[in-house]
XYZ file of C-alpha atoms in Angstrom:
332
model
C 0.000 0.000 0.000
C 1.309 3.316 -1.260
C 1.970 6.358 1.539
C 0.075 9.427 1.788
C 1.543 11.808 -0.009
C 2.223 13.965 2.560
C 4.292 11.504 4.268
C 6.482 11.318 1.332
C 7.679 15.275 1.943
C 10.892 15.539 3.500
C 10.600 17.816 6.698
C 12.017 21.015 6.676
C 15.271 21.465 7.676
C 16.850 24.351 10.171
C 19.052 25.562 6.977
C 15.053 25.983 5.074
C 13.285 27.634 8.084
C 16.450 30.367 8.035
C 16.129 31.018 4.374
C 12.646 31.702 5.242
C 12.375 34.011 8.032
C 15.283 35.905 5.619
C 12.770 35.866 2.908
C 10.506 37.026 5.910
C 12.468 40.262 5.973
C 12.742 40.794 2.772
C 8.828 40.974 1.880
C 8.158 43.110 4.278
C 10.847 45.453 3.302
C 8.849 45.651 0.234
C 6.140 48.014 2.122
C 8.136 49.035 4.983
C 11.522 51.174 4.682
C 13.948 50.860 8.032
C 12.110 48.787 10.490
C 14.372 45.600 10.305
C 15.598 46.041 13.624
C 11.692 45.745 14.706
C 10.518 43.308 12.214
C 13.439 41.048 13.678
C 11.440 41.446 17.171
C 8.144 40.911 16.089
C 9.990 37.309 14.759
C 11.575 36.668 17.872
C 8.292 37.205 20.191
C 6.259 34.849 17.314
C 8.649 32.235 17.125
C 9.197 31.817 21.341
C 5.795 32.742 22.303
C 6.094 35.638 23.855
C 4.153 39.193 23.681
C 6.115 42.372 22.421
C 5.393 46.060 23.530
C 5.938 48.758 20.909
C 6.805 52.359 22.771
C 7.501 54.913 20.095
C 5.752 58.366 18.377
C 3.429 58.343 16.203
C 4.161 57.718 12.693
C 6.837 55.556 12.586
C 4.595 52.717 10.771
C 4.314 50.095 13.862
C 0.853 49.333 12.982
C 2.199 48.643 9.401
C 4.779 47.005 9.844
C 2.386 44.618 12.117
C -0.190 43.895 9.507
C 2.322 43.568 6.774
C 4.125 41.199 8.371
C 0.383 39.423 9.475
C 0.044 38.943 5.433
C 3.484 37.819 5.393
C 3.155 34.943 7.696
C -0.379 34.017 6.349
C -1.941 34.582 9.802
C -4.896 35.765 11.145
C -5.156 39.615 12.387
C -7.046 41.775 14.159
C -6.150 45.633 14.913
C -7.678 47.243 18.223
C -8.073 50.730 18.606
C -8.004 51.547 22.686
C -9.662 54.145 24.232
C -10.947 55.137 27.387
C -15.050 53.594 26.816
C -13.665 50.616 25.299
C -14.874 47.624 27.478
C -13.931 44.312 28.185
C -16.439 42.460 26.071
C -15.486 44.621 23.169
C -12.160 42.951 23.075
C -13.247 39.648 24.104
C -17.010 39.096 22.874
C -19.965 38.409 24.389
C -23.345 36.827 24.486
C -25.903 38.256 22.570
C -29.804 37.248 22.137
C -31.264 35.409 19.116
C -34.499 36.143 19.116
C -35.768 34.133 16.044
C -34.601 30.755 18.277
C -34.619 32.662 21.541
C -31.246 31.446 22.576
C -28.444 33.364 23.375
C -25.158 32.684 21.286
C -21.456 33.831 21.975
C -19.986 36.696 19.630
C -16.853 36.098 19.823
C -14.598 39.509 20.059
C -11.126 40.608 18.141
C -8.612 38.448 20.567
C -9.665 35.517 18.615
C -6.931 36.008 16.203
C -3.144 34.698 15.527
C -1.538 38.355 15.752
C -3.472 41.082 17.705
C -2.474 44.712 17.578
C -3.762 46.472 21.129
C -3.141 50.088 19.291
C -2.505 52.670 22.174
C -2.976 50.041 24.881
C -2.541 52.529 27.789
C -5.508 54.575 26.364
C -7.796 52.254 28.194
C -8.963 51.334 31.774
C -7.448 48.922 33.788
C -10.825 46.398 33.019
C -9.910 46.172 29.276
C -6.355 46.332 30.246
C -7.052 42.958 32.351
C -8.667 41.162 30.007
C -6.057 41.416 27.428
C -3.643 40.488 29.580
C -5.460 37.480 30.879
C -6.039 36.204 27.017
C -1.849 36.644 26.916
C -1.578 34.751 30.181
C -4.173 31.905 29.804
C -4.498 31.500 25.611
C -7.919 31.406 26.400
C -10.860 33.355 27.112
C -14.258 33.017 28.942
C -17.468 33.894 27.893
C -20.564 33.369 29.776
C -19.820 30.331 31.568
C -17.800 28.579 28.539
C -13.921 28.720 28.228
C -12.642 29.152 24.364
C -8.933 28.374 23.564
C -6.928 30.978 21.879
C -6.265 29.547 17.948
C -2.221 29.006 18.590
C 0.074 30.743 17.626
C -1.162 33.655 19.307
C 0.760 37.213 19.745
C -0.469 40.180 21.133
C 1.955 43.034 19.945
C 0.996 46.510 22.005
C 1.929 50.153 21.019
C 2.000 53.018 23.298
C 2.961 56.689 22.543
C 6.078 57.547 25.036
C 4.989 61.185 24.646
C 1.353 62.154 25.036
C 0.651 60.892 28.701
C -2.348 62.703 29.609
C -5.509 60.942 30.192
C -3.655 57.723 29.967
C -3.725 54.606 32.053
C -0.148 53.399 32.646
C 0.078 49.707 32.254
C 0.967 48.320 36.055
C 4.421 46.955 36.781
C 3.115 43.244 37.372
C 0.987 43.893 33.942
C 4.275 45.069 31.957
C 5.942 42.502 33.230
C 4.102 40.165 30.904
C 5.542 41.141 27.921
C 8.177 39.290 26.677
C 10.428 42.312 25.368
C 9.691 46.459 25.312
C 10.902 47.457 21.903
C 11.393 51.417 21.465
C 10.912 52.686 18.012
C 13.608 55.407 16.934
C 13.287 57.261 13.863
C 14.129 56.315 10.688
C 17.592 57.663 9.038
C 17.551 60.241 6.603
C 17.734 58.162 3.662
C 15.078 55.603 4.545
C 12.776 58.802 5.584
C 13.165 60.297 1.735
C 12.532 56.403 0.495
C 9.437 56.557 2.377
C 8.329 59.690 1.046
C 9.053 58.985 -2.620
C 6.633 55.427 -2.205
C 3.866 57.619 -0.350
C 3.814 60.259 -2.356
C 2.795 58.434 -5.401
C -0.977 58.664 -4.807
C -1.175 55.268 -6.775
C 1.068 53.155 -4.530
C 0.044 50.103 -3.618
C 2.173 47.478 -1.302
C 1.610 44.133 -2.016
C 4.053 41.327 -0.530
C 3.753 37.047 -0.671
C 2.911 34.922 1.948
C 6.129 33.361 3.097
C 5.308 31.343 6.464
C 2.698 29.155 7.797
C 1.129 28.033 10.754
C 3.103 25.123 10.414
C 6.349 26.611 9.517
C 6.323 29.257 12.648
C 5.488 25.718 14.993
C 8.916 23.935 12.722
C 10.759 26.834 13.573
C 9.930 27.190 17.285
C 11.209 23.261 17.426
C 13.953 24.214 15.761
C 14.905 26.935 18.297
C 14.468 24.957 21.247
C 17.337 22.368 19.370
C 19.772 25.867 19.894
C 22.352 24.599 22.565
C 23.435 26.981 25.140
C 26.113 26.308 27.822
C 25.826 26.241 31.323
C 28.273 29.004 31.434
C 26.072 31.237 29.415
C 23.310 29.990 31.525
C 24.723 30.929 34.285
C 25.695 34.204 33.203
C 21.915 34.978 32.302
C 21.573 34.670 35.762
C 24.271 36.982 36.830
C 22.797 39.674 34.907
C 19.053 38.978 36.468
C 20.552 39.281 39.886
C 22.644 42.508 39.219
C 19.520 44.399 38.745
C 18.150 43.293 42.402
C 21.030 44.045 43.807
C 23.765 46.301 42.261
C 25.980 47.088 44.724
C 27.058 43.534 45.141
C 28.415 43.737 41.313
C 30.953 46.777 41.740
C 27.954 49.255 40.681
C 27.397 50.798 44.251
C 26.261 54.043 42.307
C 23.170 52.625 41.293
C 22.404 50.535 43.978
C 20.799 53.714 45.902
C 18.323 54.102 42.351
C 17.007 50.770 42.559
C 13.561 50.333 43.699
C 12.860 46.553 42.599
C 15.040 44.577 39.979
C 14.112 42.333 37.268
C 11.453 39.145 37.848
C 12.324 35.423 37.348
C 10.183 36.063 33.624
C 13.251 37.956 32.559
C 15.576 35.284 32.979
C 13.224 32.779 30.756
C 12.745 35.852 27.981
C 16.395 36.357 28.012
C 17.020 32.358 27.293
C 14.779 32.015 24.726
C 14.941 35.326 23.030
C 18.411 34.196 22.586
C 18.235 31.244 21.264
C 16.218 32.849 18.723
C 18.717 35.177 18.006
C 21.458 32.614 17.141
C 18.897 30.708 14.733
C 18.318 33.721 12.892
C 21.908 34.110 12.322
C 21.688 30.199 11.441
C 23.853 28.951 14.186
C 22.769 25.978 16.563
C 24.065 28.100 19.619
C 24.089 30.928 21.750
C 27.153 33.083 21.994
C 27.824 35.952 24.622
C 26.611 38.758 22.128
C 23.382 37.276 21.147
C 22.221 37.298 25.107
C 23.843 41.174 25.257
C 21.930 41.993 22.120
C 18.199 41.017 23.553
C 19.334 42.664 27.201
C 18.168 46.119 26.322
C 14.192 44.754 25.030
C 13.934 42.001 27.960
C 15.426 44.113 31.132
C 14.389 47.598 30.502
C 10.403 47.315 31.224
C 11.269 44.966 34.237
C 13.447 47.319 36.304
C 11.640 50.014 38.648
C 13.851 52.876 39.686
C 13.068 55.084 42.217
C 12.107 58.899 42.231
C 15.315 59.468 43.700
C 16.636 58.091 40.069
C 14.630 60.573 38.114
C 15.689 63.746 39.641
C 19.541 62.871 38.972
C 18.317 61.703 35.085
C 19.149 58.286 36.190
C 17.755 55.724 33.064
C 17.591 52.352 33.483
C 18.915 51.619 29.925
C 22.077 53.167 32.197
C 21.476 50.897 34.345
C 21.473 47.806 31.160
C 24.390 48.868 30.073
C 26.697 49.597 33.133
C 25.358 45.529 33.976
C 26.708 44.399 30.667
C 30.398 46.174 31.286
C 30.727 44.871 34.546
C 29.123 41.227 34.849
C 31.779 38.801 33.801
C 31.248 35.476 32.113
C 32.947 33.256 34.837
């Protein structure tokens, strides 16, 4: 008896999944100009499961860049616009009445998607703010009395606008802690900002990119980075830096010790490890190396560290903080 097709397809290999995710960046490079550094994020949160916060101005095409790469990766998504009358069971449905069979049946809200974009997610109250993190937390979502499972994978990518603060609702520490990595947005250079404005200022311009990535693929490629070996030493080391933000003044950086109000939560070290791991795939090696932990640092550390007021008055950062860690922590 002959085989299923299907079983007759060699699986992918890790040397096909990187040509892919480079193909990845590519396509969307087609529509967006300069991003790569955040497009290689996005990848890394999708492809370890974890949730990615956007902080930047406005303008600087994070909601493209999010749908774009959506079409991209042939997935599911939903875009939600926060604000402060938003509630709960706008995000994640509700029951509503049939009255031609008098029954009520579930409407199910945006979260049921593969990527959601939470636009502005500090525009809303703590409620909607809640239930979004929940969904992140849980992959599932209750509705009446019945639980519904998240359709995997699921990413929740959130933006916030570092500037306008007024009327906002700050996302708690223990809520911000959720997210795997804080990205901040910069501007683009001066001759990816005139690229941009030569594609939008032809009226008639119209960006169209290929899928590139499945459902299956991102799944291949998350078993693929969990193959990545890293050494106890680095492990260790991951460790080192976790600890040096609870307590600075036992790593030769007494000067910041006094600005420290509560250091980084076990979540960090996990995020760190994976994140990675990620990293070294992408640059198609089967493991980690010093400079791929010190280049996901910055995104996993600096939304986890609370400084003090004290810290803020002497213009204190914590990326200062990030770095001065990275000089001084050895790898014993």
């Amino acid at each position: 008896m002959s085989l299923p097709s299907s079983d007759l397809v060699p699986p992918m290999q890790a040397a096909d999944y990187q040509q892919k995710i480079k193909q990845v960046f590519a396509e969307v490079g087609k529509v967006v100009v300069g991003q790569q550094y955040m497009v290689g994020r996005l990848l890394i949160g999708l492809c370890t499961g974890g949730h990615i916060l956007l902080e930047g101005v406005p303008g600087l095409a994070k909601t493209l860049t999010i749908s774009t790469l959506s079409k991209v990766l042939h997935l599911h998504f939903q875009r939600v616009q926060f604000t402060p009358d938003l509630l709960p069971s706008d995000l994640v449905g509700t029951m509503i009445y049939n009255q031609n069979q008098s029954v009520f049946e579930v409407k199910k809200g945006p979260i049921f998607a593969n990527l959601v974009l939470a636009d502005e997610v500090n525009r809303s109250p703590a409620k909607v703010q809640s239930a979004l993190l929940e969904a992140m937390q849980e992959k599932q979502v209750t509705i009446g009395e019945t639980t519904y499972p998240l359709d995997l994978p699921f990413l929740v990518l959130a933006t916030q606008n570092p500037v306008e603060q007024e009327g906002t609702y700050p996302l708690p520490e223990a809520q911000v802690d959720r997210f795997m990595m804080k990205v901040h947005v910069d501007y683009l250079k001066k001759a990816d900002e005139l690229e941009v404005m030569r594609r939008m200022a032809n009226m008639s311009y119209v960006g169209e990119v290929n899928p590139i990535l499945t459902k299956e693929d991102i799944f291949g490629i998350r078993s693929m980075i969990n193959q990545v070996q890293i050494s106890e030493t680095l492990e260790k080391y991951i460790i080192e830096l976790v600890f040096a933000t609870r307590k600075p003044a036992e790593y030769d950086l007494a000067e910041f010790a006094q600005y420290v109000q509560f250091g980084v939560s076990p979540r960090a070290s996990i995020a760190l490890h994976r994140a990675a791991k990620a990293v070294a795939f992408f640059d198609d090696r089967d493991y980690v190396l010093p400079e791929d932990i010190k280049d996901v640092a910055g995104d996993v550390l600096n939304h986890r560290i609370l400084l003090n007021y004290e810290a803020e008055a002497d213009g204190i950062r914590t990326q200062d903080l990030i770095e001065a860690i990275l000089r001084k922590v050895p790898i014993s």
